[in-house]
Each structure stands twice: as structure tokens, then as C-alpha cells.
Short mmCIF file of C-alpha atoms and ligand atoms in Angstrom, two decimals:
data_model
loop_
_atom_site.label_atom_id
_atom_site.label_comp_id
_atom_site.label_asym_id
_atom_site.label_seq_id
_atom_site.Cartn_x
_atom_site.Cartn_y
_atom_site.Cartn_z
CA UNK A 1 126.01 113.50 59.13
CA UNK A 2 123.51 111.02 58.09
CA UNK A 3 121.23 110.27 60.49
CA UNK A 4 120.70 106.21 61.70
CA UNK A 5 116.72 105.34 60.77
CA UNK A 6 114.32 105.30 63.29
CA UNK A 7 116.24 107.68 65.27
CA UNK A 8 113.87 110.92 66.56
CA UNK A 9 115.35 113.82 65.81
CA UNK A 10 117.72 115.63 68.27
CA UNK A 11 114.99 117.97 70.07
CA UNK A 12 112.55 115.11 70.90
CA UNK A 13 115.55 112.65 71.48
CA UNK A 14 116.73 115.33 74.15
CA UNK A 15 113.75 116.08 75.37
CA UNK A 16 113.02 112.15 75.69
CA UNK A 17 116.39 111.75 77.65
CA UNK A 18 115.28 114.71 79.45
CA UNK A 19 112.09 113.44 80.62
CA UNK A 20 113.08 110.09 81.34
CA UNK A 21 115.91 111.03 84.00
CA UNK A 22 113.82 114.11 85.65
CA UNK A 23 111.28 111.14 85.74
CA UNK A 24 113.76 109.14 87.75
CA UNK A 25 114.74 111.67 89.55
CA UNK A 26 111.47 112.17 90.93
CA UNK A 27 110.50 108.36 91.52
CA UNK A 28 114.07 108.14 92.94
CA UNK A 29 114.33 111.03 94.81
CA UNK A 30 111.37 113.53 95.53
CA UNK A 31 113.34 115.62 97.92
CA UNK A 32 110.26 117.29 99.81
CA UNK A 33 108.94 117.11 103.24
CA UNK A 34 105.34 115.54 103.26
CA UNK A 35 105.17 117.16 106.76
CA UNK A 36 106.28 120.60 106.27
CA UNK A 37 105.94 122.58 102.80
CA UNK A 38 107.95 125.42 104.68
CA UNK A 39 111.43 123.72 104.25
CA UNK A 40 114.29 123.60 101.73
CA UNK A 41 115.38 120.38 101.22
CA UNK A 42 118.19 118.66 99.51
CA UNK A 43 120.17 115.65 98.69
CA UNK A 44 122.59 116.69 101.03
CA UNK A 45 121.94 114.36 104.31
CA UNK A 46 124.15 111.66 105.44
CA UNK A 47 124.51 109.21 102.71
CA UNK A 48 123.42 111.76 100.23
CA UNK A 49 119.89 110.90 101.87
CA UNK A 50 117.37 114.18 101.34
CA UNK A 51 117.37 116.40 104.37
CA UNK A 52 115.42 119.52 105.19
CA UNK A 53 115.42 122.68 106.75
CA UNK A 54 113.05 124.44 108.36
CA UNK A 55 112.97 128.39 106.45
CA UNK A 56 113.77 130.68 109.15
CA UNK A 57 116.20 129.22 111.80
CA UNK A 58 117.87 126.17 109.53
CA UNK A 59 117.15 123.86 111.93
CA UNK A 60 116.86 119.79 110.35
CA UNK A 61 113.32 118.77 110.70
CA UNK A 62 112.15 115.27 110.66
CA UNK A 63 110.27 115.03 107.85
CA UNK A 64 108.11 111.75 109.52
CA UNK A 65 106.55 113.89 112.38
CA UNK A 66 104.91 117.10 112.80
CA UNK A 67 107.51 120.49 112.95
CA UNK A 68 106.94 122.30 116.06
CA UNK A 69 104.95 125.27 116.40
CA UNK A 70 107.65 127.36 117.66
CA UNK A 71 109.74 126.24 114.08
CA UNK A 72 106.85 127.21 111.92
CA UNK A 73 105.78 130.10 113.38
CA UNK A 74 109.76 131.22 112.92
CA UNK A 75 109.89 130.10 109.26
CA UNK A 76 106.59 132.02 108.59
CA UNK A 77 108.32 135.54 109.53
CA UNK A 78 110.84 134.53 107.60
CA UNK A 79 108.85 135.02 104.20
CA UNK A 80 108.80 138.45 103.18
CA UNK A 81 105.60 140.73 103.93
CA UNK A 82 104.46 140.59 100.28
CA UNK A 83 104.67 136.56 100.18
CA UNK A 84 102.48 136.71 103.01
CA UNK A 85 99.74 138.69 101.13
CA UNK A 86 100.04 136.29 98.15
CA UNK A 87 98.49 133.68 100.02
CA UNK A 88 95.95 135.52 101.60
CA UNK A 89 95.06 138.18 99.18
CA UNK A 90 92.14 140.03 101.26
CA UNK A 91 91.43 143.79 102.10
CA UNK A 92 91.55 142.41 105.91
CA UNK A 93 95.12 141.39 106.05
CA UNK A 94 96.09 143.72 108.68
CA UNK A 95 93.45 141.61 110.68
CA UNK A 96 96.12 138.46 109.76
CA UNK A 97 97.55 139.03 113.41
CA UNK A 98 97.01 135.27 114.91
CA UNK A 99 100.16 135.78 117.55
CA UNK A 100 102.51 136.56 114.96
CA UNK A 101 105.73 137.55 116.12
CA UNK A 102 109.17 136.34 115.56
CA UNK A 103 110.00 133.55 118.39
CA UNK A 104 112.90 132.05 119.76
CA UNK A 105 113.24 127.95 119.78
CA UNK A 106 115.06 126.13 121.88
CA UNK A 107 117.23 123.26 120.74
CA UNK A 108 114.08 120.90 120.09
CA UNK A 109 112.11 123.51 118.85
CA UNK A 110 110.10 124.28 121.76
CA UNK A 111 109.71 127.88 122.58
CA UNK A 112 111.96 129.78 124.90
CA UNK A 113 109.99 130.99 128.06
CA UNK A 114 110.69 134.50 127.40
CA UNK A 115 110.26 136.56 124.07
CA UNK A 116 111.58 139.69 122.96
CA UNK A 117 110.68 141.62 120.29
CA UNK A 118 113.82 143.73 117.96
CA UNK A 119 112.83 146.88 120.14
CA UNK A 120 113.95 144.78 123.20
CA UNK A 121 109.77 144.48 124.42
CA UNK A 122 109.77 141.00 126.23
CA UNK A 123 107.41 138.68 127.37
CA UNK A 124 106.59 135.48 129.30
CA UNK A 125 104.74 132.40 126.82
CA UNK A 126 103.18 128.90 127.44
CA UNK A 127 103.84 126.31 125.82
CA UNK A 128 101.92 127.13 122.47
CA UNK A 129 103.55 130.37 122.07
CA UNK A 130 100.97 132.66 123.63
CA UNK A 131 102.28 134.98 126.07
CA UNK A 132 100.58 135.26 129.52
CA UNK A 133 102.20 138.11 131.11
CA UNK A 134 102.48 141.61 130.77
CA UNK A 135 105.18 142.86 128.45
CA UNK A 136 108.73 144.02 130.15
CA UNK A 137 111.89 145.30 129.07
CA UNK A 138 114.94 142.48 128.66
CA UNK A 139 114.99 142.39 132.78
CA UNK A 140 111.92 140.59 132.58
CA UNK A 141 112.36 136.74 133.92
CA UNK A 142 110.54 134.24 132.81
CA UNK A 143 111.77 130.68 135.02
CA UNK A 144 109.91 128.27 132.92
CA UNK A 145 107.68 127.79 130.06
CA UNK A 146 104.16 127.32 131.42
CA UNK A 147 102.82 124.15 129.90
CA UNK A 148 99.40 124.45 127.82
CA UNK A 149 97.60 121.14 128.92
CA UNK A 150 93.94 121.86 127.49
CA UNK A 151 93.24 123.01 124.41
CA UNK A 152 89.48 123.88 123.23
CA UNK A 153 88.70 123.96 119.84
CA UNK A 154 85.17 125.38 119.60
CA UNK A 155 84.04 125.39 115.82
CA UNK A 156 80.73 126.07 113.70
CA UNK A 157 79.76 123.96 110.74
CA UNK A 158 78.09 125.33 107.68
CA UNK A 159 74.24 124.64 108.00
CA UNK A 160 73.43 121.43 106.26
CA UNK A 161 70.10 119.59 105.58
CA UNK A 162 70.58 117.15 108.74
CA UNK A 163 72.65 117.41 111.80
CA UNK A 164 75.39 115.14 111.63
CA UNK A 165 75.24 112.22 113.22
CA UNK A 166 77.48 112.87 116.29
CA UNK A 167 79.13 109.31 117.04
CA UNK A 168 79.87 109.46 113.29
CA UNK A 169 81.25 112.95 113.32
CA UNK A 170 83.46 111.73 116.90
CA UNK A 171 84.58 108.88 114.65
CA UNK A 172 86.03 111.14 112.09
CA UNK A 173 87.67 113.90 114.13
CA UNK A 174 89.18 111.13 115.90
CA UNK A 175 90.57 109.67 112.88
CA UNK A 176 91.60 112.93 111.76
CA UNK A 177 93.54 113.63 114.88
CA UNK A 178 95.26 110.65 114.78
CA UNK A 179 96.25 110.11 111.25
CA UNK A 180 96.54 113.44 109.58
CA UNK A 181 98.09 114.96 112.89
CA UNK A 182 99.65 111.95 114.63
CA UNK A 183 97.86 113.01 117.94
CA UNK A 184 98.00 109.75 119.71
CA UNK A 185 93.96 109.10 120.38
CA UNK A 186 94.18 109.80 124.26
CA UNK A 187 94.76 113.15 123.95
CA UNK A 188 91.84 113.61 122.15
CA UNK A 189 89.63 113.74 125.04
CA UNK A 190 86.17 114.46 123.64
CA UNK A 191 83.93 115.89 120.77
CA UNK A 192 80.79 117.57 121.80
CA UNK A 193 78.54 118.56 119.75
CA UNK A 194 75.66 120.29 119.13
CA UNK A 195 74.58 121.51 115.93
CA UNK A 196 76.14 123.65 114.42
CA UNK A 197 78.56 123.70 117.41
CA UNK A 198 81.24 121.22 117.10
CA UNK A 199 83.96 121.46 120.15
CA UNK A 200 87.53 119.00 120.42
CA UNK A 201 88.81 118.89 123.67
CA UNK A 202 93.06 118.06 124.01
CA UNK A 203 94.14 117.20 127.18
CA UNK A 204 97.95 116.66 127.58
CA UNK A 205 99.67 116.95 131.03
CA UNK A 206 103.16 116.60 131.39
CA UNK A 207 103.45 113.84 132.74
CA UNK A 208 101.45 111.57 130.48
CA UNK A 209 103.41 112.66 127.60
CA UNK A 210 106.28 110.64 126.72
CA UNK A 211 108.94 110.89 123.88
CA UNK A 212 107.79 110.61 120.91
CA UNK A 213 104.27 111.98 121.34
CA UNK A 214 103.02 114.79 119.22
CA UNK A 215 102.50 117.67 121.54
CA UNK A 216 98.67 119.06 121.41
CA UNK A 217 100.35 122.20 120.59
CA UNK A 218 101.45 121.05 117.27
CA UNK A 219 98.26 118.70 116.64
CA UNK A 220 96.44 121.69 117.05
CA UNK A 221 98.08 124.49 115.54
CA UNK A 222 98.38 122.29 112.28
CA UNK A 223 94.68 122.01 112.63
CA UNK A 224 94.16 125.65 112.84
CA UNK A 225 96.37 126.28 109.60
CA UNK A 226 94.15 123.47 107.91
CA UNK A 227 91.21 124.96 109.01
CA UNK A 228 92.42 128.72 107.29
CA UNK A 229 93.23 126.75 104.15
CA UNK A 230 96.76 127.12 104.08
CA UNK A 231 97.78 123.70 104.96
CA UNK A 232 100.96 122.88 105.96
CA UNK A 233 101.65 119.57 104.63
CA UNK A 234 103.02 119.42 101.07
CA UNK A 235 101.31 118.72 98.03
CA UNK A 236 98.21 119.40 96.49
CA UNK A 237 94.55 118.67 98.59
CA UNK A 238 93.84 120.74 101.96
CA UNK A 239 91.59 119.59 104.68
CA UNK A 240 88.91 117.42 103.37
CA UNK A 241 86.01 116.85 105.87
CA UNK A 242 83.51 114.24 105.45
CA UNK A 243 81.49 112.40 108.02
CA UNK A 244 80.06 109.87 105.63
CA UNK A 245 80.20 111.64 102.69
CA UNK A 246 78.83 114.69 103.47
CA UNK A 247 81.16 117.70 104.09
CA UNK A 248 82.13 119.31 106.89
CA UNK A 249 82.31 123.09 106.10
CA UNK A 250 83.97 124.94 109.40
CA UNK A 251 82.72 128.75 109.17
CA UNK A 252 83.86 129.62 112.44
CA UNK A 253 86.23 128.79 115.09
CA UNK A 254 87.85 129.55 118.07
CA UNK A 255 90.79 128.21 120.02
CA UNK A 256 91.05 128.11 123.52
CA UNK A 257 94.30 127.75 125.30
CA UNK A 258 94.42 126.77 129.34
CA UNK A 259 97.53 126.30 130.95
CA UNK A 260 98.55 125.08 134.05
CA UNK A 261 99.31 128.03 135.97
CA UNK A 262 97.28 130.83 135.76
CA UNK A 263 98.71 133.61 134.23
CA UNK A 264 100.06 136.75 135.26
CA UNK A 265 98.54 139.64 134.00
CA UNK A 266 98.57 142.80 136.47
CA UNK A 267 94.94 143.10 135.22
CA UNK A 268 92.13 145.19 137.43
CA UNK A 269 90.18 142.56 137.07
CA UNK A 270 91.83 139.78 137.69
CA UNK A 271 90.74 138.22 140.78
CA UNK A 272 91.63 135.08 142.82
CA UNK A 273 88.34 133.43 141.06
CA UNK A 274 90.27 133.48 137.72
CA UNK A 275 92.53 130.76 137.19
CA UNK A 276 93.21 130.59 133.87
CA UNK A 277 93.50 132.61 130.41
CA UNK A 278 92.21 131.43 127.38
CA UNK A 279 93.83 132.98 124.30
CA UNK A 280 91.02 132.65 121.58
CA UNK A 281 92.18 132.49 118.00
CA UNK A 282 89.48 132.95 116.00
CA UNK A 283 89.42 131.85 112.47
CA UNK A 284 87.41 133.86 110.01
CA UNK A 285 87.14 132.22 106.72
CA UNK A 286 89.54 134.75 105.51
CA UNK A 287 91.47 136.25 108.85
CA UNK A 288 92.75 135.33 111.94
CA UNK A 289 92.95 137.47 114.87
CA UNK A 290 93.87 137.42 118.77
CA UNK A 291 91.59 137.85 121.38
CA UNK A 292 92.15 137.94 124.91
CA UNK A 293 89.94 136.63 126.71
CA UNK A 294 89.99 136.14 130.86
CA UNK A 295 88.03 133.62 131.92
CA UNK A 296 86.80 132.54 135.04
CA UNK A 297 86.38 128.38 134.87
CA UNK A 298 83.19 127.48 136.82
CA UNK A 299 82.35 124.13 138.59
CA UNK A 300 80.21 123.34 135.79
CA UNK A 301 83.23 122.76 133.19
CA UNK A 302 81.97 125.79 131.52
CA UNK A 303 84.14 128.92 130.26
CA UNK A 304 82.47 131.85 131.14
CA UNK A 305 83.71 135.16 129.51
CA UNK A 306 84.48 137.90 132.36
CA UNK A 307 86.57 140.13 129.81
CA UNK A 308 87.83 140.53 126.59
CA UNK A 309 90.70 142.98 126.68
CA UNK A 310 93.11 143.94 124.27
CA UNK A 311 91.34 143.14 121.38
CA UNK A 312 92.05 146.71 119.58
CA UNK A 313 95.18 146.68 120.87
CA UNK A 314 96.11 143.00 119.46
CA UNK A 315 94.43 144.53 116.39
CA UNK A 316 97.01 146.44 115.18
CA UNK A 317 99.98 145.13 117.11
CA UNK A 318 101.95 143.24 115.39
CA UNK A 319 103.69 141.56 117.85
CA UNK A 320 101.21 139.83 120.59
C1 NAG B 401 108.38 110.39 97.91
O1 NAG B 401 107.11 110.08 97.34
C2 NAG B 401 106.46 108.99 97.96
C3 NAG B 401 105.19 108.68 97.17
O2 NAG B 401 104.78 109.78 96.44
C4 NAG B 401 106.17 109.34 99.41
O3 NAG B 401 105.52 108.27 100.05
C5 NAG B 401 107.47 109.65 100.11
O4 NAG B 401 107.19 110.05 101.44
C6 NAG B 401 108.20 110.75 99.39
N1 NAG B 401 109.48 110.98 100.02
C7 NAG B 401 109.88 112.17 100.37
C8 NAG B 401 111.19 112.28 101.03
O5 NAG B 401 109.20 113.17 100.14
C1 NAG B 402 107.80 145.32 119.66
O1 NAG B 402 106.76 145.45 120.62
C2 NAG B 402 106.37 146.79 120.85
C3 NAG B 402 105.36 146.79 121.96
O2 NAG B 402 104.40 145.84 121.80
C4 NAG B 402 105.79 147.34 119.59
O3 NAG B 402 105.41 148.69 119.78
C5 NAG B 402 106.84 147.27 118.50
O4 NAG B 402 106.28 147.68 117.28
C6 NAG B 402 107.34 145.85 118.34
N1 NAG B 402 108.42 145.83 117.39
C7 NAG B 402 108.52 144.89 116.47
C8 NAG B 402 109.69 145.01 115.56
O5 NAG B 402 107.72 143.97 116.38
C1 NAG B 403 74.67 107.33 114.21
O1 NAG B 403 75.41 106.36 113.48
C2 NAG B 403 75.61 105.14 114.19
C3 NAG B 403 76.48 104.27 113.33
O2 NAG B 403 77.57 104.96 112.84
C4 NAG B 403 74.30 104.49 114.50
O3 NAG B 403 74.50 103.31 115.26
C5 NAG B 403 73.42 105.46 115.28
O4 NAG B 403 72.16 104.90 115.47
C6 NAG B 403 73.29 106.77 114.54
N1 NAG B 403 72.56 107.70 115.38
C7 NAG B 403 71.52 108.39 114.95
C8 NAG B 403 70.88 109.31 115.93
O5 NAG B 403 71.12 108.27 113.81
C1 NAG B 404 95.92 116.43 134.16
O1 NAG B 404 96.02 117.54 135.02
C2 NAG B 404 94.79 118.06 135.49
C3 NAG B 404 95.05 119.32 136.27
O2 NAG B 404 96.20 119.20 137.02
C4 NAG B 404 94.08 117.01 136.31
O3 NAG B 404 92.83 117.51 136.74
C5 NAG B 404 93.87 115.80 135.44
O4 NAG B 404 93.28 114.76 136.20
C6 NAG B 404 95.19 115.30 134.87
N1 NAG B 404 94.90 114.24 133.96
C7 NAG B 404 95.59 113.12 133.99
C8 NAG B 404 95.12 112.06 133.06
O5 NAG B 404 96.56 112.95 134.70
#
């Protein structure tokens, strides 16, 4: 067959057709959720629209807003041991033990006051998934989930020339809060700082949070993944820090949790002068781990460290 003139041949032509529709695919639809790389999506929505679903329970997240904690944390078991290690390759992983366990959601997401683990080992959690009572057997009762209304995120900077200028370092963190996390700004209830110590303080109570609002759980448990460099938000680029232009390196840091009822630990040591449990998750530049940490919270505003407990038994337990 003679060919018409001008005409490319067949491979390029097909590779030309190819290129063009995958092209408009991609402008037309790029099925993906900005919001949550840890979904499947598809054109499969009402109206053909693209929906996704979280790995791990299947649930339909909205790919505008933040995924829960509880969601994530369920699609992360989901991935298979050795997918785990690819994107953390480090002698340390068994130090990779930031509360990991497999939780239960409720039907918004939210985590189910009690856990259990498959050998029937249950537990009571807050709000952010960090369990503050002893572990039970499946008689254990748990009548509500405790709600985590503070959150202190205590973090060291690499050393730089200069401090940083703190009102332009408050700026950013701010910014960052609200637009990369969605944290409504008055939540975000102060940056101290103090070089190299930089500390965010969340404050959420119940009942200043209305529908719609980003829960400082999420806010700060995407922060935390940012933080380890394993982002959750899709597409290329992690965390990028500047506070006018120069960057913000964060070596160290450590999360404190406070709820609003003190927890329930049948510890020795745990006295009518504590009123509150901070979980610590401190974030190594290359592992996480748990740390227990009672603390006893002082008129001053200050955490003081009574005990830390637990820590070589969160070490190589699996299941927090
Ligand atoms: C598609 O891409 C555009 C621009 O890259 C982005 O703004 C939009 O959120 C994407 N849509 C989805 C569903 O990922
Ligand atoms: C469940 O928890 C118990 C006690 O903490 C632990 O020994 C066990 O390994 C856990 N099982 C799983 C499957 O996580
Ligand atoms: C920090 O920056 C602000 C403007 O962003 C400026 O007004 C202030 O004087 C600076 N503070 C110091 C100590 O340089
Ligand atoms: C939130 O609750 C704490 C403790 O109950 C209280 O001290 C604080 O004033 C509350 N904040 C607001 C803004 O309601």
C-alpha cells in the first residue's frame, strides 16, 4: 500500500496518537489525590468523576481535606513489611515503631476508643491514636475516646550562621499550618522559640471545633510524616522550610500529646500530682520511636519529666 506523502510512518504516527490522548488524559483527568498519595483512585465516582480510596479499609476520602490519622495509619499496615523498608532503607528499622499498630476507624475515620490487637490484647486511645491505659483482654471497656486538645511540637533546627528571626519564623509556621495543613490559624496557639529550640503549640477543645475544621490530630500527624520525609501529599517536593530564604533544617523533634483526662495507667508512680501523659514521638532523621513519658504539668506551663517508662518495651513491641 502506498503510503499518502507527508504521512510519519506507522510507529511515530502511533506513538504520536499515543502521546497526544495519554496527554489528554492527564490534562483531562489526573485521577490522584493531592491530599493523600496512599489511595487508589479511579474514574469510577458518580458521574464518572475520579474517586479514591483510602489503601487499607476502602473507605472514600475527600481528596480536598486532610485523611484522618486513624485512615492513614490503617492504610500504612496495609503495605506489606518489605514496602515499608523500601522507603526507609536503614539498619534501625526495627526502631520504625512510632505507635504502629493496626487501628479500627469509625465511620468518619476517627478512631474507635478501644483497640485490639489479632491476639485479642486491647487497649483504651485518645483521640490521636495513642493509647493511655494499660493493655486488657477484649473485656476491657473503653466509654469514650479521650479527646487530645494540646499538642506540643518541640523541634531543633540545624545550627545556622544567625538565629532566625523569630516573628519571621512565627510568620512561616503559621503559614505552613494553615495552608499546607489547613489548620485553621486559631489552633495554632503559639511558636516559641529559642535557638535552636523551635516549639508549636495546638490547642483544640471540643467545643471550639466545628464541622469542617481540620482536627490538630491530623494537622499534626501530617506534620510529623513531613518532618520524616515521607510526605503524604502526592507528587514530587517534600517539606520545604524557609524563613526568608534561608532553610529550616529540623534535626530533632518531639511530639507531645495532652489530653483532657488524665490517663489511666495503674503506674507506681502515678500520683494525684500527675494529670496528664504526654506520648513523645521523637523523630530521628532516620527513625521514629515511642516514648512514654509521665509528666507532671507545673504552674509554670512547664512539662517536667517524672518518668520515662516503657521505652525498651515500646522498643521492640510492635504494637504500642
Ligand atoms: C489535577 O491537576 C491539577 C493541576 O495539576 C490539580 O490542581 C488538580 O487538583 C488535579 N486533580 C486531581 C483530582 O488530582
Ligand atoms: C499484640 O499485643 C501483644 C501484647 O502487646 C503482643 O505481644 C503481640 O505481639 C501483639 N500481636 C500483634 C499481632 O501485633
Ligand atoms: C524580625 O523581622 C521583622 C520583620 O519581619 C522586623 O520588624 C524585626 O525588627 C526583626 N527582628 C530582629 C530582632 O531582627
Ligand atoms: C480549652 O480547655 C482548657 C482546659 O479545659 C481550658 O483551660 C482552655 O481555656 C480552653 N480554651 C478555650 C479557648 O476554650
Amino acid at each position: 500500500m502506498a503510503r499518502g506523502p507527508g504521512l510519519a510512518p506507522p510507529p511515530l504516527l502511533a506513538l504520536l496518537v499515543l502521546a497526544a490522548v495519554s496527554g489528554y488524559a492527564v490534562a483531562q483527568y489526573n485521577c490522584t489525590c493531592p491530599t493523600n498519595k496512599m489511595t487508589v483512585c479511579s474514574q469510577d465516582g458518580p458521574g464518572g468523576r475520579c474517586q479514591c480510596r483510602a489503601l487499607g479499609s476502602g473507605v472514600v476520602v475527600d481528596c480536598s481535606k486532610l485523611t484522618s490519622k486513624c485512615l492513614l495509619l490503617k492504610a500504612r499496615m496495609s503495605i506489606p513489611k518489605s514496602g515499608r523498608r523500601l522507603v526507609r532503607p536503614n539498619e534501625h528499622a526495627i526502631l520504625d515503631n512510632d505507635g504502629l499498630y493496626d487501628p479500627e476507624c469509625d465511620h468518619e475515620g476517627r478512631f474507635k476508643a478501644r483497640q485490639c490487637n489479632q491476639t485479642s490484647v486491647c487497649w483504651c486511645v485518645n483521640s490521636v491514636g495513642v493509647r493511655r491505659t494499660d493493655k486488657g483482654d477484649q473485656s476491657l471497656r473503653c466509654d469514650e475516646v479521650v479527646r487530645t486538645h494540646h499538642i506540643l511540637i518541640d523541634m531543633r533546627h540545624r545550627a545556622t550562621d544567625r538565629a532566625f528571626n523569630h516573628s519571621d519564623l512565627d510568620t512561616e509556621l503559621r503559614r505552613l499550618f494553615r495552608e499546607r495543613y489547613q489548620l485553621h490559624p486559631r489552633f495554632l496557639t503559639a511558636v516559641h522559640y529559642e535557638e535552636p529550640t523551635i516549639q508549636i503549640e495546638l490547642w483544640q477543645n471540643a467545643s471550639q471545633k466545628v464541622p469542617g475544621d481540620v482536627d490538630i490530630a491530623d494537622a499534626a500527624y501530617y506534620f510529623e510524616r513531613d518532618i520524616k520525609g515521607e510526605s503524604l501529599f502526592a507528587g514530587p517536593g517534600g517539606l520545604d522550610m524557609q524563613v526568608r530564604g534561608e532553610p529550616l533544617h529540623v534535626e530533632q523533634t518531639l511530639i507531645y500529646y495532652l489530653d483532657e483526662k488524665p490517663p489511666q495507667f495503674s503506674m507506681k508512680r502515678l500520683t494525684a500530682g500527675l494529670i496528664a501523659v504526654i506520648v513523645v514521638v521523637v523523630v530521628a532523621l532516620v527513625a521514629g520511636l515511642v516514648v512514654l513519658v509521665i509528666t507532671n504539668r507545673r504552674k509554670s506551663g512547664k512539662y517536667k519529666k517524672v518518668e520515662i517508662k516503657e521505652l525498651g518495651e515500646l522498643r521492640n513491641e510492635p504494637s504500642l
